[in-house]
PDB file of C-alpha atoms in Angstrom:
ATOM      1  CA  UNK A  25       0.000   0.000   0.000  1.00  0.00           C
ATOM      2  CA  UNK A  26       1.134   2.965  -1.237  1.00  0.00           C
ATOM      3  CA  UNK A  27       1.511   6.160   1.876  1.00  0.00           C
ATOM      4  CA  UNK A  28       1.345   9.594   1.561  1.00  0.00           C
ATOM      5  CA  UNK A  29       5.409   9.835   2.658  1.00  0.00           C
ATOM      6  CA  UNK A  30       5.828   7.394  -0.780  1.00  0.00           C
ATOM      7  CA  UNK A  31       3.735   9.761  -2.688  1.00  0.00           C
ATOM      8  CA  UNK A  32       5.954  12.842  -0.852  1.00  0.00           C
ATOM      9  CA  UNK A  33       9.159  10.735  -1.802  1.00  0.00           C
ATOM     10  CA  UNK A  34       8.220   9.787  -5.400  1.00  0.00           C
ATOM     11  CA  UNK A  35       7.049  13.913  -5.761  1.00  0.00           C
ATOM     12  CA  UNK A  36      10.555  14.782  -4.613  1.00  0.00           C
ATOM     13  CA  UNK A  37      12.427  12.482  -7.040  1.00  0.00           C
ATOM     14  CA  UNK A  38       9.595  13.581 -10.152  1.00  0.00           C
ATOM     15  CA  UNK A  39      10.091  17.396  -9.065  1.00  0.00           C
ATOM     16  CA  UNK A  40      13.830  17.064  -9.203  1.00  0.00           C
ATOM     17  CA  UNK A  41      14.048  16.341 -12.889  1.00  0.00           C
ATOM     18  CA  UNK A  42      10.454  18.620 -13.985  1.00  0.00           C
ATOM     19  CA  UNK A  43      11.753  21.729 -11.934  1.00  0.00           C
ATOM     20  CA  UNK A  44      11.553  23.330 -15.182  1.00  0.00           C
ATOM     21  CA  UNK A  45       8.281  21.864 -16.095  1.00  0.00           C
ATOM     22  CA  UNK A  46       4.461  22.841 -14.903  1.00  0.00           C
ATOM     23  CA  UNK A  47       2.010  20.633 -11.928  1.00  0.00           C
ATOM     24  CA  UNK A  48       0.432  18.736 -14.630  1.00  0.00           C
ATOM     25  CA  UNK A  49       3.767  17.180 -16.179  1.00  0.00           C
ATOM     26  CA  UNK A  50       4.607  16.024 -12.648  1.00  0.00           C
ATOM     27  CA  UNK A  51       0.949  14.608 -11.778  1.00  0.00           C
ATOM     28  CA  UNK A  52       1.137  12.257 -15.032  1.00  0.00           C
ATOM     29  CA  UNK A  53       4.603  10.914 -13.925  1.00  0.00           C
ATOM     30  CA  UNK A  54       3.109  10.188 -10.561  1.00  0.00           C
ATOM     31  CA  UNK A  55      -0.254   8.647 -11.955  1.00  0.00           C
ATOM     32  CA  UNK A  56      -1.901  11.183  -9.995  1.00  0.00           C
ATOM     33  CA  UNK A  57      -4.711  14.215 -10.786  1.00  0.00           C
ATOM     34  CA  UNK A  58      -2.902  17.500 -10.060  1.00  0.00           C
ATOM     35  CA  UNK A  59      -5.531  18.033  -6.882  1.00  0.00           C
ATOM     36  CA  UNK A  60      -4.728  14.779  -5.487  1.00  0.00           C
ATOM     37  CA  UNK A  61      -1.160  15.265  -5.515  1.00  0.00           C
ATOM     38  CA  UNK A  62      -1.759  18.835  -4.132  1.00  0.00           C
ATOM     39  CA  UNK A  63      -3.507  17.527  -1.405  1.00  0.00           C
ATOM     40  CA  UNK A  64      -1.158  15.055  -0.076  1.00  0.00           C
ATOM     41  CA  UNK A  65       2.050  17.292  -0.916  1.00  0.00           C
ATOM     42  CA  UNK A  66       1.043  19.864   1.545  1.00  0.00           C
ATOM     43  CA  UNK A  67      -0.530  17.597   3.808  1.00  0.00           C
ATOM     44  CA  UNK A  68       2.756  15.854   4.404  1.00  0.00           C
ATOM     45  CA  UNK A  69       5.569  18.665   3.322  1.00  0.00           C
ATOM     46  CA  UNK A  70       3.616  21.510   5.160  1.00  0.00           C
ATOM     47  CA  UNK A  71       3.394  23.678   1.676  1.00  0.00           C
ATOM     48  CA  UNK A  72       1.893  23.117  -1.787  1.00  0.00           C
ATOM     49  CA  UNK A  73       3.980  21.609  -4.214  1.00  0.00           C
ATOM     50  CA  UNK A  74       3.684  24.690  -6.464  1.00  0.00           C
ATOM     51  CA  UNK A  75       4.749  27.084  -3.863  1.00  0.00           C
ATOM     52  CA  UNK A  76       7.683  24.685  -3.378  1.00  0.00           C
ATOM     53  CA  UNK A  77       8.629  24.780  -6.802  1.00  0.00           C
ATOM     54  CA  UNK A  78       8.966  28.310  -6.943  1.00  0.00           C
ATOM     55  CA  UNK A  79      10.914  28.834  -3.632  1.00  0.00           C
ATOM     56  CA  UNK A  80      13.339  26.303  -5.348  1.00  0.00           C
ATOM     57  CA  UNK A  81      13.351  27.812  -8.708  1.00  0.00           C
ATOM     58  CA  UNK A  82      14.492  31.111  -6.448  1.00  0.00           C
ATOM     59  CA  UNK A  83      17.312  29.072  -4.585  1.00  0.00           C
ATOM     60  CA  UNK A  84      18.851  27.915  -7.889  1.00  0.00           C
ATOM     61  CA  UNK A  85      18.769  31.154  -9.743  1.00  0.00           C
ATOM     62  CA  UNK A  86      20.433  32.766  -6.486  1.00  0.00           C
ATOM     63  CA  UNK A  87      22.740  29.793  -7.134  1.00  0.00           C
ATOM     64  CA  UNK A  88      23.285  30.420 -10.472  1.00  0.00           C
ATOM     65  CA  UNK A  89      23.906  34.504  -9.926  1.00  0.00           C
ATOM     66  CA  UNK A  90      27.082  33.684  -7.887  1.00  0.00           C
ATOM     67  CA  UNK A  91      28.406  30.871  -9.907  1.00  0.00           C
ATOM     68  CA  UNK A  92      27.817  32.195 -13.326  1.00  0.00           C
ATOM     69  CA  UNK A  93      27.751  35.180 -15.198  1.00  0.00           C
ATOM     70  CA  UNK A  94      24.650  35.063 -17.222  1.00  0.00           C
ATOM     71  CA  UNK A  95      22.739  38.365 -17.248  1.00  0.00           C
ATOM     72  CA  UNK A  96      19.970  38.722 -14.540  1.00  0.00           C
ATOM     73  CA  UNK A  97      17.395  38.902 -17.367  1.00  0.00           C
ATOM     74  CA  UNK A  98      18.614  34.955 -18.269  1.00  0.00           C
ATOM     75  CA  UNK A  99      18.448  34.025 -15.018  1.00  0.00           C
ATOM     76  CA  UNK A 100      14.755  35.365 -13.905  1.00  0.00           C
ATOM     77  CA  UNK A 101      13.441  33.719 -17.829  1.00  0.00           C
ATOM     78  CA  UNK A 102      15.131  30.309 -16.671  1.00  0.00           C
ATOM     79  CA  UNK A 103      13.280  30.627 -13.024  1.00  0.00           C
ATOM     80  CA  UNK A 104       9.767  30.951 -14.645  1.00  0.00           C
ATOM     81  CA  UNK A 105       9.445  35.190 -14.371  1.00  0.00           C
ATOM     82  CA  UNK A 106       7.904  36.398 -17.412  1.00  0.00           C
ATOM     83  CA  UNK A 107       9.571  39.875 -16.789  1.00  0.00           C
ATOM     84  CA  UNK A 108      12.819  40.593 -15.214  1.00  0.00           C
ATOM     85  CA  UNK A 109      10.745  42.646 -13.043  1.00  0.00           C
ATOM     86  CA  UNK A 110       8.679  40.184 -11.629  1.00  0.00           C
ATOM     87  CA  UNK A 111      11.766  38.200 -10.840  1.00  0.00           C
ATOM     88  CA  UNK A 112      13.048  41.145  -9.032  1.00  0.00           C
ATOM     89  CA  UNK A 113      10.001  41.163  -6.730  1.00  0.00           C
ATOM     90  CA  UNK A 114       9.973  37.784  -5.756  1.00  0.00           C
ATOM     91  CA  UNK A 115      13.911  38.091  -4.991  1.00  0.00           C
ATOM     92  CA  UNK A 116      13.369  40.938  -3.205  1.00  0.00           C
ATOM     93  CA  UNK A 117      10.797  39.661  -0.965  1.00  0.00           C
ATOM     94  CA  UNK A 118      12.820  36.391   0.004  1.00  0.00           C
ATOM     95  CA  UNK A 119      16.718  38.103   0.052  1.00  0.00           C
ATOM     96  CA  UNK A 120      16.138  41.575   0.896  1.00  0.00           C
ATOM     97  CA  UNK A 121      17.603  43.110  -1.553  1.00  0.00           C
ATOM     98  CA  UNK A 122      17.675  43.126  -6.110  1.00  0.00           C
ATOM     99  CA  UNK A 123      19.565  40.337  -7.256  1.00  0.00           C
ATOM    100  CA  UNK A 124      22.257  42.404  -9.501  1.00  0.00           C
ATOM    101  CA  UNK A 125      23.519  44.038  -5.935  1.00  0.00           C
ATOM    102  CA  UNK A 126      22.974  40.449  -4.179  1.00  0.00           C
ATOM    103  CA  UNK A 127      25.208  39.125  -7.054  1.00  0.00           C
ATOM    104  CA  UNK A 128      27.681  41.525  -5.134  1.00  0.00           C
ATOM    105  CA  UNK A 129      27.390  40.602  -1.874  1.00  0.00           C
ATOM    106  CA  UNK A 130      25.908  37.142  -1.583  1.00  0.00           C
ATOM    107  CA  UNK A 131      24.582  35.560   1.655  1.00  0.00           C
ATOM    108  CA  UNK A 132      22.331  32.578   1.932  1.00  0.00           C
ATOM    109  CA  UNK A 133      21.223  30.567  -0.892  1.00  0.00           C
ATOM    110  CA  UNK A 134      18.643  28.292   0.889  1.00  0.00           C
ATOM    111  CA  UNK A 135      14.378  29.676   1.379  1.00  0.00           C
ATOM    112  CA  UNK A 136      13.477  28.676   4.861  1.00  0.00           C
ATOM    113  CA  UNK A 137      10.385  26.707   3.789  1.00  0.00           C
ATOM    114  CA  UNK A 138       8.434  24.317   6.120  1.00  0.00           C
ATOM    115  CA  UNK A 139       9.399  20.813   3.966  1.00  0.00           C
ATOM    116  CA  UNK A 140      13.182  21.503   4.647  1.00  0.00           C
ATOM    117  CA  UNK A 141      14.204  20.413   0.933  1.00  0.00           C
ATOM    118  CA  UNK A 142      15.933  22.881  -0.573  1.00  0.00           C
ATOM    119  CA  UNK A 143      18.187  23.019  -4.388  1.00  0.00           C
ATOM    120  CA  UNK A 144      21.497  21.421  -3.833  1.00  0.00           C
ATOM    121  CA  UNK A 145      24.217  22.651  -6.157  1.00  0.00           C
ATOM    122  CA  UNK A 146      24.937  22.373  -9.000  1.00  0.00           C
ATOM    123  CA  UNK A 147      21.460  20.622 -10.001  1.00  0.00           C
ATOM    124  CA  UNK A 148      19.856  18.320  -7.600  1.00  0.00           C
ATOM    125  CA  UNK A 149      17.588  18.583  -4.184  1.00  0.00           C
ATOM    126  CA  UNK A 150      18.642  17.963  -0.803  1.00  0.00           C
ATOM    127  CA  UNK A 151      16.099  16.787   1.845  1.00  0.00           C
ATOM    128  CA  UNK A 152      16.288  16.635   5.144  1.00  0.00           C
ATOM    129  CA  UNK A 153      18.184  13.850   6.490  1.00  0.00           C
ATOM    130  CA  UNK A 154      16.662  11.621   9.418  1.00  0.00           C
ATOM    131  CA  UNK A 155      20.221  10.680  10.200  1.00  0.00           C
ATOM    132  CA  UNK A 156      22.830  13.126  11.779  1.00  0.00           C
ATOM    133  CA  UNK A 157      26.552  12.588  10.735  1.00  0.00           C
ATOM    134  CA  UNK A 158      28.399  12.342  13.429  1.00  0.00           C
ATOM    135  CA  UNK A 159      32.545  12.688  14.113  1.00  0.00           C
ATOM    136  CA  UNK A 160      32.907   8.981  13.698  1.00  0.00           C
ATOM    137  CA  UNK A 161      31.125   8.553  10.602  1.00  0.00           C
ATOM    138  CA  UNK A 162      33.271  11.569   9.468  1.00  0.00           C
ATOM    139  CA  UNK A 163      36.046   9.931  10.630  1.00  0.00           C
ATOM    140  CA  UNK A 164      35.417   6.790   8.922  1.00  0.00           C
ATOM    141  CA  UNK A 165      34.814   8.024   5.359  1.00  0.00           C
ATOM    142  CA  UNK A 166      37.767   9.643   5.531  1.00  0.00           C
ATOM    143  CA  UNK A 167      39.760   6.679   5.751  1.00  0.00           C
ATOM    144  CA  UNK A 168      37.657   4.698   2.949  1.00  0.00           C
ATOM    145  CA  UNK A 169      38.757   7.872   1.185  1.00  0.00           C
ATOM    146  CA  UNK A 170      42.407   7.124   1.913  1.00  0.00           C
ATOM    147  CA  UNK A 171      42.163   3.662   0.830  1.00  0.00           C
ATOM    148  CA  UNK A 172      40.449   4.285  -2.353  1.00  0.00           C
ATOM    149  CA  UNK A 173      42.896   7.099  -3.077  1.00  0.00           C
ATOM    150  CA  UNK A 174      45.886   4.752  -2.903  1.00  0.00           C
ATOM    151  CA  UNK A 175      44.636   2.657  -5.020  1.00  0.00           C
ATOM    152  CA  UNK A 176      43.805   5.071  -7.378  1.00  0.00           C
ATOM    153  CA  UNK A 177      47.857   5.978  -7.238  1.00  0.00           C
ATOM    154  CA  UNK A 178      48.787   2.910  -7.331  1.00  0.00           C
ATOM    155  CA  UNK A 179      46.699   2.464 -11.133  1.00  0.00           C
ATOM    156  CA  UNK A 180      48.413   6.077 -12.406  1.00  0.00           C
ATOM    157  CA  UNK A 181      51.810   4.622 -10.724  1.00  0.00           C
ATOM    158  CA  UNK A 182      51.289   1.856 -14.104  1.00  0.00           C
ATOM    159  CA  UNK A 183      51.927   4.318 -16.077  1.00  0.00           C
ATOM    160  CA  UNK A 184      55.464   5.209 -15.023  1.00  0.00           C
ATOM    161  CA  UNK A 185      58.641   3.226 -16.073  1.00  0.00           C
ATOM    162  CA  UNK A 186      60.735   1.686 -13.110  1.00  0.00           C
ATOM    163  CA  UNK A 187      63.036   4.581 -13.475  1.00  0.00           C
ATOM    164  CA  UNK A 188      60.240   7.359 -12.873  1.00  0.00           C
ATOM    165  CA  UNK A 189      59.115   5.262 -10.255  1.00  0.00           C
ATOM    166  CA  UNK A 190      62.305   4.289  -8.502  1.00  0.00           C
ATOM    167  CA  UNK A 191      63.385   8.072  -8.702  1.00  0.00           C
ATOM    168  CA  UNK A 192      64.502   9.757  -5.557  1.00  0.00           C
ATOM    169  CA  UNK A 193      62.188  12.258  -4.028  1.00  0.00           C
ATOM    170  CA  UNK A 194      63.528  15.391  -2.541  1.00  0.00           C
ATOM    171  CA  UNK A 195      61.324  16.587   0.070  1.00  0.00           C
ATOM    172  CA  UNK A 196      61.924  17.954   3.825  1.00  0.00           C
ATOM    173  CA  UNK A 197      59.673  16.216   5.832  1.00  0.00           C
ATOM    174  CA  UNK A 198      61.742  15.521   8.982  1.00  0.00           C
ATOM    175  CA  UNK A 199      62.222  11.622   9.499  1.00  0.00           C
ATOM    176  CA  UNK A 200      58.748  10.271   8.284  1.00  0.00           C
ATOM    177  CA  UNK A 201      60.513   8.108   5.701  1.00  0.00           C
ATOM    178  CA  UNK A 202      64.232   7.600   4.064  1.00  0.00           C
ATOM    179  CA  UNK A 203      65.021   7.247   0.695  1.00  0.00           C
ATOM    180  CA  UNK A 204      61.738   8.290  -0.512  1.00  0.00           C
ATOM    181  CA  UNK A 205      60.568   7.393  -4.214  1.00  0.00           C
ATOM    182  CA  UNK A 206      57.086   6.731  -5.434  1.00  0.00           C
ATOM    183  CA  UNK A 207      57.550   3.311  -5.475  1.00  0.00           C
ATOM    184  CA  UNK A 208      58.425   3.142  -1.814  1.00  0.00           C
ATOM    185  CA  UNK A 209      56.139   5.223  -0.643  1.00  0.00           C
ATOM    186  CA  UNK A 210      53.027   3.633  -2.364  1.00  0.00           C
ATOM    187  CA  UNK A 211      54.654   0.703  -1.029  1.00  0.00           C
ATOM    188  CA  UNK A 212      54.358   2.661   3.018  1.00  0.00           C
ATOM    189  CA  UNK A 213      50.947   3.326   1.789  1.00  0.00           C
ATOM    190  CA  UNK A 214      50.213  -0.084   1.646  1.00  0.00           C
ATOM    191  CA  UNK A 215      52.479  -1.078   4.360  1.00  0.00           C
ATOM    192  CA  UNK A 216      51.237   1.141   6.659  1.00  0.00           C
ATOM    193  CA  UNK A 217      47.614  -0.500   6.762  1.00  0.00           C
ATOM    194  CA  UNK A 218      48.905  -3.914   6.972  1.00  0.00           C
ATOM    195  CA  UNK A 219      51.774  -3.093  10.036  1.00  0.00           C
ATOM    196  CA  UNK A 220      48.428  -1.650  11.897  1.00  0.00           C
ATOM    197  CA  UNK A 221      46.388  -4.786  11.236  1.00  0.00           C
ATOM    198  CA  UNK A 222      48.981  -6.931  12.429  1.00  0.00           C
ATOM    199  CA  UNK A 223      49.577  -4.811  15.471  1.00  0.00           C
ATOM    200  CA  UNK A 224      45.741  -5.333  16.102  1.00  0.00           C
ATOM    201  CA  UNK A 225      46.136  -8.819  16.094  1.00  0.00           C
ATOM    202  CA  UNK A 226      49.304  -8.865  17.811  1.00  0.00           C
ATOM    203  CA  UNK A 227      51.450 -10.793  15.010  1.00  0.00           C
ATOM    204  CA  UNK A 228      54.994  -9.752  14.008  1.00  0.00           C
ATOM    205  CA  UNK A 229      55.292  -7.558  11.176  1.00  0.00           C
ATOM    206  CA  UNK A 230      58.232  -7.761   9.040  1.00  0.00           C
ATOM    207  CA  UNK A 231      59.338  -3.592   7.838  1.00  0.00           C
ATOM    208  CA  UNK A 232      62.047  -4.798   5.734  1.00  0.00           C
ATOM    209  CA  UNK A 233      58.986  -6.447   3.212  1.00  0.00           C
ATOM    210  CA  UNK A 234      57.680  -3.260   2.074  1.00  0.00           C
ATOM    211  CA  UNK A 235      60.158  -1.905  -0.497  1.00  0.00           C
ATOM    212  CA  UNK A 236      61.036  -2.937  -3.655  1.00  0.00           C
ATOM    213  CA  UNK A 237      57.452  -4.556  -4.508  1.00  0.00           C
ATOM    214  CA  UNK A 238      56.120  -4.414  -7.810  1.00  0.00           C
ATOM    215  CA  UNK A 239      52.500  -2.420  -8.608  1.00  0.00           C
ATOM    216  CA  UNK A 240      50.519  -5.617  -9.271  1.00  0.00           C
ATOM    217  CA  UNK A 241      51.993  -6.449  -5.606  1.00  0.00           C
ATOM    218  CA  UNK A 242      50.716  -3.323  -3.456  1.00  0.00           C
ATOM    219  CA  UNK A 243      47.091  -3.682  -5.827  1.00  0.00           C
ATOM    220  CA  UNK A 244      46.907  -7.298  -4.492  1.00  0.00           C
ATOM    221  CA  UNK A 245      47.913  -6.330  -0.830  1.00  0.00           C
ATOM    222  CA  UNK A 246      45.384  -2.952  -0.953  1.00  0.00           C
ATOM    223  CA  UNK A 247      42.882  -5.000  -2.092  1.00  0.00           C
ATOM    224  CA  UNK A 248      43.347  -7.557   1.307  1.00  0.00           C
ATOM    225  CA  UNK A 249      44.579  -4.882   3.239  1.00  0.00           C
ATOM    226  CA  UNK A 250      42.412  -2.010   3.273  1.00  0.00           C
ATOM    227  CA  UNK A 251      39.147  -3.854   3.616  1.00  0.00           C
ATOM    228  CA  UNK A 252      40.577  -5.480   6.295  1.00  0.00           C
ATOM    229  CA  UNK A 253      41.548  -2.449   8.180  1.00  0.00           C
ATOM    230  CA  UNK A 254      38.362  -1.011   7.753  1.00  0.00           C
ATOM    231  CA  UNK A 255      35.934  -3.952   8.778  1.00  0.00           C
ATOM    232  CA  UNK A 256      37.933  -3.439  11.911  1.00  0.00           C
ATOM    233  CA  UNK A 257      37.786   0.331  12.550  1.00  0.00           C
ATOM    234  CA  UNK A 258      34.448   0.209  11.648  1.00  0.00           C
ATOM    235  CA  UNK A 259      33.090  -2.663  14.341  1.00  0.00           C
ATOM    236  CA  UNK A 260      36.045  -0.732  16.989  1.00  0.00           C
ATOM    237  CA  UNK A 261      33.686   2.690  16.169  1.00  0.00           C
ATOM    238  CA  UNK A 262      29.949   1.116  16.322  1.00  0.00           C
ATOM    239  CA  UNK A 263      31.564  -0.766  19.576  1.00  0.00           C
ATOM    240  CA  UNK A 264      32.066   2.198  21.184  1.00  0.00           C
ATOM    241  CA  UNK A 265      36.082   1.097  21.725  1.00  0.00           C
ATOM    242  CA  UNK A 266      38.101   4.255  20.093  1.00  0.00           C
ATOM    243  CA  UNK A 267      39.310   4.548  23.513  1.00  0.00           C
ATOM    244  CA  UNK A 268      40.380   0.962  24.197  1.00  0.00           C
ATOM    245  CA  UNK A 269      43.731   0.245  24.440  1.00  0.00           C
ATOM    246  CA  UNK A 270      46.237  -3.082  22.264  1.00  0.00           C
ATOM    247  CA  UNK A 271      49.798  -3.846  22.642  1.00  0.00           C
ATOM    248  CA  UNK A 272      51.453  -3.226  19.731  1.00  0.00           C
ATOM    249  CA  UNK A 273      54.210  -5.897  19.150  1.00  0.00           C
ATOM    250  CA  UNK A 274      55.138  -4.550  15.597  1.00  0.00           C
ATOM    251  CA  UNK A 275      57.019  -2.359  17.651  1.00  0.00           C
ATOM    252  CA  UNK A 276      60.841  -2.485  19.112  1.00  0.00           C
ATOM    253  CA  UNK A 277      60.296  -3.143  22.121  1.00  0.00           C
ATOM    254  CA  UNK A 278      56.263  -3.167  21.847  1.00  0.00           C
ATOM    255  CA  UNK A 279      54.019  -0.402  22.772  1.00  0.00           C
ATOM    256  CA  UNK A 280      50.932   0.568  24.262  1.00  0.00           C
ATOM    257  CA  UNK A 281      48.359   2.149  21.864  1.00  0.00           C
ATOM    258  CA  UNK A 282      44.743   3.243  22.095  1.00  0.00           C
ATOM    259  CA  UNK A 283      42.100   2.534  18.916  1.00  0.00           C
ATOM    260  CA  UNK A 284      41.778   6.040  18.528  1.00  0.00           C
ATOM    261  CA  UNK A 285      45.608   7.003  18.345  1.00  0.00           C
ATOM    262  CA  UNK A 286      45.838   4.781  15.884  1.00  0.00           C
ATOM    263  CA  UNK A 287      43.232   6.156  13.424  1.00  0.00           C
ATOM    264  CA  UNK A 288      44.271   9.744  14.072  1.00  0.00           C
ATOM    265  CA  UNK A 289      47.820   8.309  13.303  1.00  0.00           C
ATOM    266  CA  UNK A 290      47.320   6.638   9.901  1.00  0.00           C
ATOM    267  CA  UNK A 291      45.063  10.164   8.773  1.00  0.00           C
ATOM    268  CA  UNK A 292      47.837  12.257   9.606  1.00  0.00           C
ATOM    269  CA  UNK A 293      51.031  10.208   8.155  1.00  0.00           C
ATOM    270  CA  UNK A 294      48.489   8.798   5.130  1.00  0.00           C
ATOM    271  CA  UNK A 295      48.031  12.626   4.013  1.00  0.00           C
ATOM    272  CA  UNK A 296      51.772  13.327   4.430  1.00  0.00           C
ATOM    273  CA  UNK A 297      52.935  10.423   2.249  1.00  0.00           C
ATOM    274  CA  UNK A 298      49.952  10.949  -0.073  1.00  0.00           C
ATOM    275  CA  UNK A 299      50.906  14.530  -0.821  1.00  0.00           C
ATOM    276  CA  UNK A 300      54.567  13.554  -1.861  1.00  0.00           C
ATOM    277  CA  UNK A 301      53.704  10.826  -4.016  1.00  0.00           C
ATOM    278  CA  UNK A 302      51.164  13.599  -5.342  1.00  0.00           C
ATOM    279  CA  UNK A 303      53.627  16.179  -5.893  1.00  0.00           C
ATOM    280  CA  UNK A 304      55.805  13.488  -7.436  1.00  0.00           C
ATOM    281  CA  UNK A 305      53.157  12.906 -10.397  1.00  0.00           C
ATOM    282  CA  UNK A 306      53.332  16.141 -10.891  1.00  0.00           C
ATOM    283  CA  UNK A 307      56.553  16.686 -11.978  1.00  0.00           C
ATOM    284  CA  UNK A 308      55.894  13.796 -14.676  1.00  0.00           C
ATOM    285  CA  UNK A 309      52.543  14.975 -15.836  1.00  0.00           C
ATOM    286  CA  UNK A 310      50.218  13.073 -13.782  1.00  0.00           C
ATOM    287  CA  UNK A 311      47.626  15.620 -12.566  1.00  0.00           C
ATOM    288  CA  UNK A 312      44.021  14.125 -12.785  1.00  0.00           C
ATOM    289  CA  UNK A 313      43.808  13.512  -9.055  1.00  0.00           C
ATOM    290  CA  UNK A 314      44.749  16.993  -8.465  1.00  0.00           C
ATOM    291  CA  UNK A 315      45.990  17.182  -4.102  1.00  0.00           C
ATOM    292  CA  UNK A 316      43.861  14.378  -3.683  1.00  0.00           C
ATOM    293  CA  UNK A 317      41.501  16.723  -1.211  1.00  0.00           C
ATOM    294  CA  UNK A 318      38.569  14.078   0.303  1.00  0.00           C
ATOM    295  CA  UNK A 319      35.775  17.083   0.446  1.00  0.00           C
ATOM    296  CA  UNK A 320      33.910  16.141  -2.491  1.00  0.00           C
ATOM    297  CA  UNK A 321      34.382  12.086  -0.930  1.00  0.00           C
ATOM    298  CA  UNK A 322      33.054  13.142   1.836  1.00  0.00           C
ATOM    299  CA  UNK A 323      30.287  15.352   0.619  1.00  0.00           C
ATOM    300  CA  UNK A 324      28.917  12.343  -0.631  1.00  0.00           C
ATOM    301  CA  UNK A 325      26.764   9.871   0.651  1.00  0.00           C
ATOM    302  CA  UNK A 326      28.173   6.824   2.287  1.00  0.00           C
TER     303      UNK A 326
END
């Protein structure tokens, strides 16, 4: 049986592809008269859908005004205003002020409107979410981030010959690693996530291993390794254990570590060794991944 919050839901999804488009358009997606639809759109988002429409039609041409240069004129046609001064009207009465000296000084983007879906740039809708991120589900995509970054190194490291790969790398950063080259520190990378799932489990961990491996080598190792040390971060964080302490017997003599130190320790070394292997493509024309920044990763959702 078919609710009104699945008849809100499938509006949502209909209205974020018609924006453009007028009530009836939307109604014969939905199977739905136009005054049905109505009806249970305001019943369950608290305005009706046509009023919605326009707030969001609004929110994207503010959107567009401070990402674009189109004229205003452009703009206000694109949002439904048959004149530029009915656009200016309706901007006026939700920002405060015209939208050419908004364009100049730009605040908010989002209507306050009682549904709490707003337009999400660059084209989509954004509802409310029922679930709150918190720290540790930041924390946690950050390091599926890291291990999907390394492997995506790892693939633009096959495109280098042994001699690009094996070639030194001159950068300060204090004693994190000697002898850098790409090669060894993909090879950290990788290292780095198995040493920690070893300490975990208390086995011996053997440092000397890590260089000299070839690409298809740290791909088949990522592949075991990172899933590995996620599964267990993950069940540590829903366990409530971050604080928990393990001896670490990778370690000469061993050493006392907590959960939590250990996460905050592979994010911080990870992004060190990350960047130099980044800079390193660089300088031989490998450039798609950019500094490798996770804020679009973890923009989206899990």
């Amino acid at each position: 049986m078919t609710t009104a919050a699945d008849t809100f839901a499938a509006f949502l999804d209909t209205l974020a592809e018609t924006l453009d488009l007028g009530g009836e358009e939307r109604a014969r997606r939905l199977h739905l008269s136009r005054f049905h639809l109505a009806r249970v759109v305001t019943a369950t988002g608290g305005e009706p859908p046509e009023r919605m429409r326009r707030r969001l039609l609004l929110e994207r041409a503010a959107y567009r005004l401070v990402s674009g240069d189109e004229q205003v004129v452009d703009i206000a046609f694109e949002a439904g205003f048959g004149s530029h001064e009915a656009f200016t009207r309706a901007f006026v009465r939700e920002y405060g002020t015209a939208p050419s000296r908004w364009r100049q000084h730009p605040t908010r983007t989002q209507i306050e409107g009682p549904s709490g879906v707003h337009f999400h740039p660059p084209g989509s809708l954004r509802l409310p979410t029922s679930r709150k991120v918190t720290p540790m589900d930041l924390m946690t995509r950050m390091l599926e981030h890291h291990v999907w970054l390394t492997g995506e190194m790892i693939e633009r490291a096959a495109r280098l010959t042994d001699e690009q790969l094996d070639a030194p790398i001159e950068v300060p950063i204090g004693t994190i690693d000697d002898d850098m080259s790409i090669r060894s520190v993909l090879g950290r990378l990788v290292g780095q996530l198995a040493q920690w799932n070893a300490a975990v489990e208390q086995r011996r961990y053997d440092w000397d291993q890590e260089r000299g491996k070839s690409l298809s080598t740290l791909r088949r190792e990522l592949g075991e390794e990172g899933p590995a040390f996620l599964a267990q971060v993950r069940a540590t964080v829903e366990e409530g254990r971050l604080d928990d302490t393990f001896l670490d017997v990778t370690c000469e003599p061993p050493r006392v570590f907590t959960y939590g130190g250990m996460v905050a320790h592979v994010l911080t070394f990870a992004a060190v060794r990350r960047l130099v292997v980044l800079g390193a493509f660089e300088t031989v024309g490998i450039t798609d991944l950019d500094a490798g920044d996770p804020m679009e990763w973890v923009a989206q959702p899990a």
